[in-house]
Short mmCIF file of C-alpha atoms and ligand atoms in Angstrom, two decimals:
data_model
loop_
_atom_site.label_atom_id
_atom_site.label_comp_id
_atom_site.label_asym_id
_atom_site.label_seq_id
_atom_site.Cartn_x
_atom_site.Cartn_y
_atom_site.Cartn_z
CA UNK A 213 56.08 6.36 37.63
CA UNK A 214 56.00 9.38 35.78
CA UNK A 215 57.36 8.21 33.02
CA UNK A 216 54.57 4.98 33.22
CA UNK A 217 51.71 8.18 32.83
CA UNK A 218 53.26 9.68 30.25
CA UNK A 219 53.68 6.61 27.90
CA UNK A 220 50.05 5.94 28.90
CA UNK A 221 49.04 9.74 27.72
CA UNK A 222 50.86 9.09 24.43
CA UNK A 223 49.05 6.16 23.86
CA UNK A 224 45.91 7.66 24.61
CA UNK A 225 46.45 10.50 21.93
CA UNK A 226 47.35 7.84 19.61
CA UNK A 227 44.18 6.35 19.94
CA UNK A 228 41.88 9.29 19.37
CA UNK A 229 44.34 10.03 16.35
CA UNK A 230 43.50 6.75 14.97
CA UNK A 231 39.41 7.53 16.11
CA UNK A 232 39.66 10.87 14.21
CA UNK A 233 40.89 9.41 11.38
CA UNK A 234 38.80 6.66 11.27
CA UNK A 235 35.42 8.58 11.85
CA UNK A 236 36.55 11.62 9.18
CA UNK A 237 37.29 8.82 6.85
CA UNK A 238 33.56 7.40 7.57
CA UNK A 239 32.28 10.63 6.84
CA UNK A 240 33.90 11.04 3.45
CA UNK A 241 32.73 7.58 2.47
CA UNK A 242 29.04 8.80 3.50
CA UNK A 243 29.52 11.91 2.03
CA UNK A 244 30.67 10.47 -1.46
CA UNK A 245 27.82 8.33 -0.89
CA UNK A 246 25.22 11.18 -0.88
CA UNK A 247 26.98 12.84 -3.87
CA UNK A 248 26.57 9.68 -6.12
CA UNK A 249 22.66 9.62 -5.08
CA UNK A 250 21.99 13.17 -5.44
CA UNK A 251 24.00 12.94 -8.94
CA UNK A 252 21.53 9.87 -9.54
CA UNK A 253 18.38 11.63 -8.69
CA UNK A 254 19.64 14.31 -11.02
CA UNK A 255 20.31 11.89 -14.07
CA UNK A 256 16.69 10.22 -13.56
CA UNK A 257 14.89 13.53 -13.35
CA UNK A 258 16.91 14.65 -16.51
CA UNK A 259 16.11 10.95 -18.52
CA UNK A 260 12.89 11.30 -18.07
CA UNK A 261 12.29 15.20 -18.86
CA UNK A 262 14.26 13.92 -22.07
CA UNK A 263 11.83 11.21 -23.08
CA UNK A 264 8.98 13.56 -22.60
CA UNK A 265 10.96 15.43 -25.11
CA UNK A 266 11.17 12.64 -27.26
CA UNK A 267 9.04 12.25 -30.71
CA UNK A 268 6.55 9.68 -29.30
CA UNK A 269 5.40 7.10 -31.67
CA UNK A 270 2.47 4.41 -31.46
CA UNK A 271 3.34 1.20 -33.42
CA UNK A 272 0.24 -1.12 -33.48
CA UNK A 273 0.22 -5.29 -34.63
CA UNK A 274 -2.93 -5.80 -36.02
CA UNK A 275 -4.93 -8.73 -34.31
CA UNK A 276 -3.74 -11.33 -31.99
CA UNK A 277 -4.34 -14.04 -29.43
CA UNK A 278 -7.78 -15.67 -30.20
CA UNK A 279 -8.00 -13.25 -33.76
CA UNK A 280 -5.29 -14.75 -35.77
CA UNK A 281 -6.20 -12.52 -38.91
CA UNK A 282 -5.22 -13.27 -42.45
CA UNK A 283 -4.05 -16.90 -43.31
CA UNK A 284 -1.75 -17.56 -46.02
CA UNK A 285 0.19 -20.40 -47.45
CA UNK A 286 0.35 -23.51 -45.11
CA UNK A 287 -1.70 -21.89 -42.86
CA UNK A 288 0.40 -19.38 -41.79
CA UNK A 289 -1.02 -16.64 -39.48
CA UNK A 290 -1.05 -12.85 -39.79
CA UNK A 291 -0.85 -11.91 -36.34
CA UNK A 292 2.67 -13.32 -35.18
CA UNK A 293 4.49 -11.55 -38.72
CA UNK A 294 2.83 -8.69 -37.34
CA UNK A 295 4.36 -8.60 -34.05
CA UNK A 296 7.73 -10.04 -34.50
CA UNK A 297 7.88 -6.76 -37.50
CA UNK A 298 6.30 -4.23 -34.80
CA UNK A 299 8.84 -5.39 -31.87
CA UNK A 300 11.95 -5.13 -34.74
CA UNK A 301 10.50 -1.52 -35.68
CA UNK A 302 10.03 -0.28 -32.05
CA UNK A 303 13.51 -1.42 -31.76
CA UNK A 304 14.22 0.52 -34.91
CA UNK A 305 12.91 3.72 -33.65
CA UNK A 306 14.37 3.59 -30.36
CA UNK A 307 17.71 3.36 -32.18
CA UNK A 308 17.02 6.53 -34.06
CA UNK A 309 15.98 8.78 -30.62
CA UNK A 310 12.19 8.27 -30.27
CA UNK A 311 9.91 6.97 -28.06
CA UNK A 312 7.96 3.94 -28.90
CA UNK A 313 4.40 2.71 -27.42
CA UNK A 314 2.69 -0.75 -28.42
CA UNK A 315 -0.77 -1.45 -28.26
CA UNK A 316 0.53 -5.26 -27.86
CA UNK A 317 4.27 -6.66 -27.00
CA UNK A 318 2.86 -10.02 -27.02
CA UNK A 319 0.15 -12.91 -28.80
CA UNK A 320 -2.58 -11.16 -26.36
CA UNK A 321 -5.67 -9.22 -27.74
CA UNK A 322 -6.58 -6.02 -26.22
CA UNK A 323 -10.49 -7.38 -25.32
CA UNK A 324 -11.36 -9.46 -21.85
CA UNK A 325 -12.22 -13.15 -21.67
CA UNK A 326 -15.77 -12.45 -20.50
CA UNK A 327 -16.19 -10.39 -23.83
CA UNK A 328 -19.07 -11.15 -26.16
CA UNK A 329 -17.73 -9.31 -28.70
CA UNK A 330 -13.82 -9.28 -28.73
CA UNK A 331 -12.87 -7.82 -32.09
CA UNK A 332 -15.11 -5.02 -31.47
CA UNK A 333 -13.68 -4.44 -27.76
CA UNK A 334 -10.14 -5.29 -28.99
CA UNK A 335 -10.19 -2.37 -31.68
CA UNK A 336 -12.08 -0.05 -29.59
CA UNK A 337 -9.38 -0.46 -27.12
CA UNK A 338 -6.48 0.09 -29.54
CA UNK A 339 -7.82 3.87 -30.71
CA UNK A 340 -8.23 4.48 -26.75
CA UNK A 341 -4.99 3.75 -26.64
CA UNK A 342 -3.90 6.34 -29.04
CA UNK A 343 -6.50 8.87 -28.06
CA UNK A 344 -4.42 8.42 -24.48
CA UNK A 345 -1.34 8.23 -25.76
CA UNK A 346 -1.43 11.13 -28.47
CA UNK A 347 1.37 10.49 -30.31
CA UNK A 348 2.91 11.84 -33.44
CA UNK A 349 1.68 9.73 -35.54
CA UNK A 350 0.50 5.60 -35.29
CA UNK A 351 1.63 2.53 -37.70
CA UNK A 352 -0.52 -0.23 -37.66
CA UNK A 353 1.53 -3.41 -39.19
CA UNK A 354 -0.60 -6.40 -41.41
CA UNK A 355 0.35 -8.92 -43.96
CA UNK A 356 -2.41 -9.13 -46.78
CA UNK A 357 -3.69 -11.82 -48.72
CA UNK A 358 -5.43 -12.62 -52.11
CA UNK A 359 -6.90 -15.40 -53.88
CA UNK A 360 -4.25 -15.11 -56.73
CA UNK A 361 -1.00 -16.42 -55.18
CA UNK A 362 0.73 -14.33 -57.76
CA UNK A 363 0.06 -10.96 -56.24
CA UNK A 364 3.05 -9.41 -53.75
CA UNK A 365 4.51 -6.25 -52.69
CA UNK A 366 3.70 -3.96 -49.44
CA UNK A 367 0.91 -1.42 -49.61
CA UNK A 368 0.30 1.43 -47.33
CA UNK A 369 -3.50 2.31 -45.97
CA UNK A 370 -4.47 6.07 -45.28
CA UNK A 371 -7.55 7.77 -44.35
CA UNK A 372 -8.71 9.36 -47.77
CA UNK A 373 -9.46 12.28 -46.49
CA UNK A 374 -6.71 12.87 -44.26
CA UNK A 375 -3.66 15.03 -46.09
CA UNK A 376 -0.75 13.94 -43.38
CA UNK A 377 -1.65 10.30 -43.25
CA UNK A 378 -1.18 10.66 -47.07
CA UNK A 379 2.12 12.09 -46.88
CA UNK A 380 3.42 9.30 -44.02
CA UNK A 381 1.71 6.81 -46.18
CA UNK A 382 3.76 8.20 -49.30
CA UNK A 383 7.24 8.10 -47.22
CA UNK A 384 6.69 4.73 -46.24
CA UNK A 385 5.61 3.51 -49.51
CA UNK A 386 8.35 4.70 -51.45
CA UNK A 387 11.40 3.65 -48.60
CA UNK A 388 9.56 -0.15 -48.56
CA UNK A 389 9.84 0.17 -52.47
CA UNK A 390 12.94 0.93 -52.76
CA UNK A 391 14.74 -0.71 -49.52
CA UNK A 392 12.87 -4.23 -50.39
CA UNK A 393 13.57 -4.24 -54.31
CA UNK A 394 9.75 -4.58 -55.36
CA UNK A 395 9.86 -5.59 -58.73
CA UNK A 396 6.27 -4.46 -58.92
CA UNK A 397 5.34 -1.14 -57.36
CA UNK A 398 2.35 -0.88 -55.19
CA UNK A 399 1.04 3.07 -54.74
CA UNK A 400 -0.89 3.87 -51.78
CA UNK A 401 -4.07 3.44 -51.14
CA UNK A 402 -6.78 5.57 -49.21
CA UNK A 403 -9.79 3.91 -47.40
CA UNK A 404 -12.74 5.63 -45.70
CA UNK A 405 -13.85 2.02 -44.18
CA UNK A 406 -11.01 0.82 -41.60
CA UNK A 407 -12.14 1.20 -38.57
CA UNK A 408 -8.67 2.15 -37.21
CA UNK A 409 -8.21 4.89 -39.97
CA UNK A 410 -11.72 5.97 -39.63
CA UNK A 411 -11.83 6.38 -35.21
CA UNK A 412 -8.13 7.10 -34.22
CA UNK A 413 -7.31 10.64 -33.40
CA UNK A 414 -3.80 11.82 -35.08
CA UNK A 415 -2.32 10.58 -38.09
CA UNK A 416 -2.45 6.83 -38.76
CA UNK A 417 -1.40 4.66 -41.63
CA UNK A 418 -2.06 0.77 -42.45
CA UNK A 419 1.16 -0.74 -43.62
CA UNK A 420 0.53 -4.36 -45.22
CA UNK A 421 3.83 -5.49 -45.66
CA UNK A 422 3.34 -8.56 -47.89
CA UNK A 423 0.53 -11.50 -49.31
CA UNK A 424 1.03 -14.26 -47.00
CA UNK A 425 -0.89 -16.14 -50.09
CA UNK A 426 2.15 -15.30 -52.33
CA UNK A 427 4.78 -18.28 -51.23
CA UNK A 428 7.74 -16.09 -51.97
CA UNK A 429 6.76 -13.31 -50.25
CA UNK A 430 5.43 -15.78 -47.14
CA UNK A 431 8.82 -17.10 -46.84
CA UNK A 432 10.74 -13.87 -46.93
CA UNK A 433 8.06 -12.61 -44.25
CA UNK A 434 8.63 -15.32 -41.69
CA UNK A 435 13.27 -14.68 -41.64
CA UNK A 436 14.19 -12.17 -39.13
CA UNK A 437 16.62 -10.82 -41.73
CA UNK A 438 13.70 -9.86 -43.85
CA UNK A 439 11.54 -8.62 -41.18
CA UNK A 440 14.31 -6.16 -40.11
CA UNK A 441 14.38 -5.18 -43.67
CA UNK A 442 10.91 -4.06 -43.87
CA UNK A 443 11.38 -2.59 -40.27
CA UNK A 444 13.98 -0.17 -40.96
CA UNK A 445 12.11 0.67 -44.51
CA UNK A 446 9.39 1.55 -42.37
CA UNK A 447 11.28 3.38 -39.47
CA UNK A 448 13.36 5.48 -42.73
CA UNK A 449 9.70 6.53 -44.50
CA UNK A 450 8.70 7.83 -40.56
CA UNK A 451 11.92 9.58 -40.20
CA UNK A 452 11.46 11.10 -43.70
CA UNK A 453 7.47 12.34 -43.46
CA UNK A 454 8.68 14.10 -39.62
CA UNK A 455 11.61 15.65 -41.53
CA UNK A 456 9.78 17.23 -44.57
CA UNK A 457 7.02 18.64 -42.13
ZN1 ZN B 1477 -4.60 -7.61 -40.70
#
């Protein structure tokens, strides 16, 4: 009989051994648990005080959706080159360590469907944009065209009277030179008459990368290999202006 109790008793103590262990083991799981979050929570808050830190830049493709801009040989259109070059140059960027804002990630124009006058809305929209945005400095991407199809070579807008956007504009110029092996030079060019150049706060250059009306230079434009050519000239000439300032 008393041997009966005390086997009971031992199994008893066995049991809240086993309950111990099991519950302190729950608590270390939970408590591993919170760590992880907390460690979390600290890693988000740190990301994103980073990428306020980051050199923020706007990239811009001219036109799109309904405006298809310039048309070159067999009626190719300006606005996709444009895009599929911006999305390869915010990619670009991003590689080097800034921050990168679009004014379009996709064939859609900035203006509403009920708009009577969409281009106007659309580019009104776009220096908004950067006006919101204020970043260090804005690259609008274009393909030009000419009624010679013998003319080629990228060209970089500024605002005339704008000193930085002549500098960025001179960068870019001279790394799309020399990365894409322009047998024929282009210098820049500055413009009091863009709208873009003329109404967006900050500094702000045009980069035409090609004619679309040259056939060469319209075939080069529309291969991805090219395209990330004339992405990472542009993303080397940005990297160069913000280093000699
Ligand atoms: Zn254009």
């Amino acid at each position: 009989m008393k041997l009966k109790k005390y086997r009971i008793e031992m199994i008893m103590a066995c049991l809240l051994l086993v309950c111990f262990y099991l519950l302190s083991r729950q608590a270390a799981v939970v408590s591993v648990q919170m760590t992880t979050d907390q460690e979390k929570g600290k890693n988000s808050e740190g990301q994103v005080q980073e990428n306020a830190g980051r050199k923020l830049i706007l990239v811009d493709p001219g036109h799109g959706e309904s405006d298809p801009g310039m048309i070159g040989v067999g009626g190719l259109e300006e606005k996709g080159i444009n895009l599929s070059i911006s999305l390869l140059l915010k990619e670009n960027l991003e590689r080097r360590g800034y921050s990168v804002v679009m004014t379009r990630d996709t064939d859609k124009g900035l203006y509403d469907a009920s708009s009577n006058n969409k281009k106007a809305q659309d580019m009104q929209r776009r220096v908004a944009l950067i006006s919101e945005k204020s970043p260090l400095l804005s690259v609008s991407i274009h393909q030009n065209s000419y009624q010679d199809p013998a003319v080629h070579g990228p060209q970089v807008f500024y605002y005339e009277s704008s000193s930085e956007g002549k500098k960025l504009a001179e960068a870019i110029q001279g790394s799309l030179n020399e990365k894409l092996e322009v047998d024929r030079q282009r210098e820049i060019k500055g413009n009091t008459s863009y709208y873009l150049l003329k109404r967006s706060q900050g500094t702000l250059v045009i980069v035409e990368c090609g004619f679309l009306t040259n056939p060469d230079e319209a075939a080069k434009l529309q291969t991805e290999s090219y395209q990330k050519k004339v992405a990472d000239a542009i993303a080397d000439g940005v990297d160069h202006y913000l280093e000699i300032q």
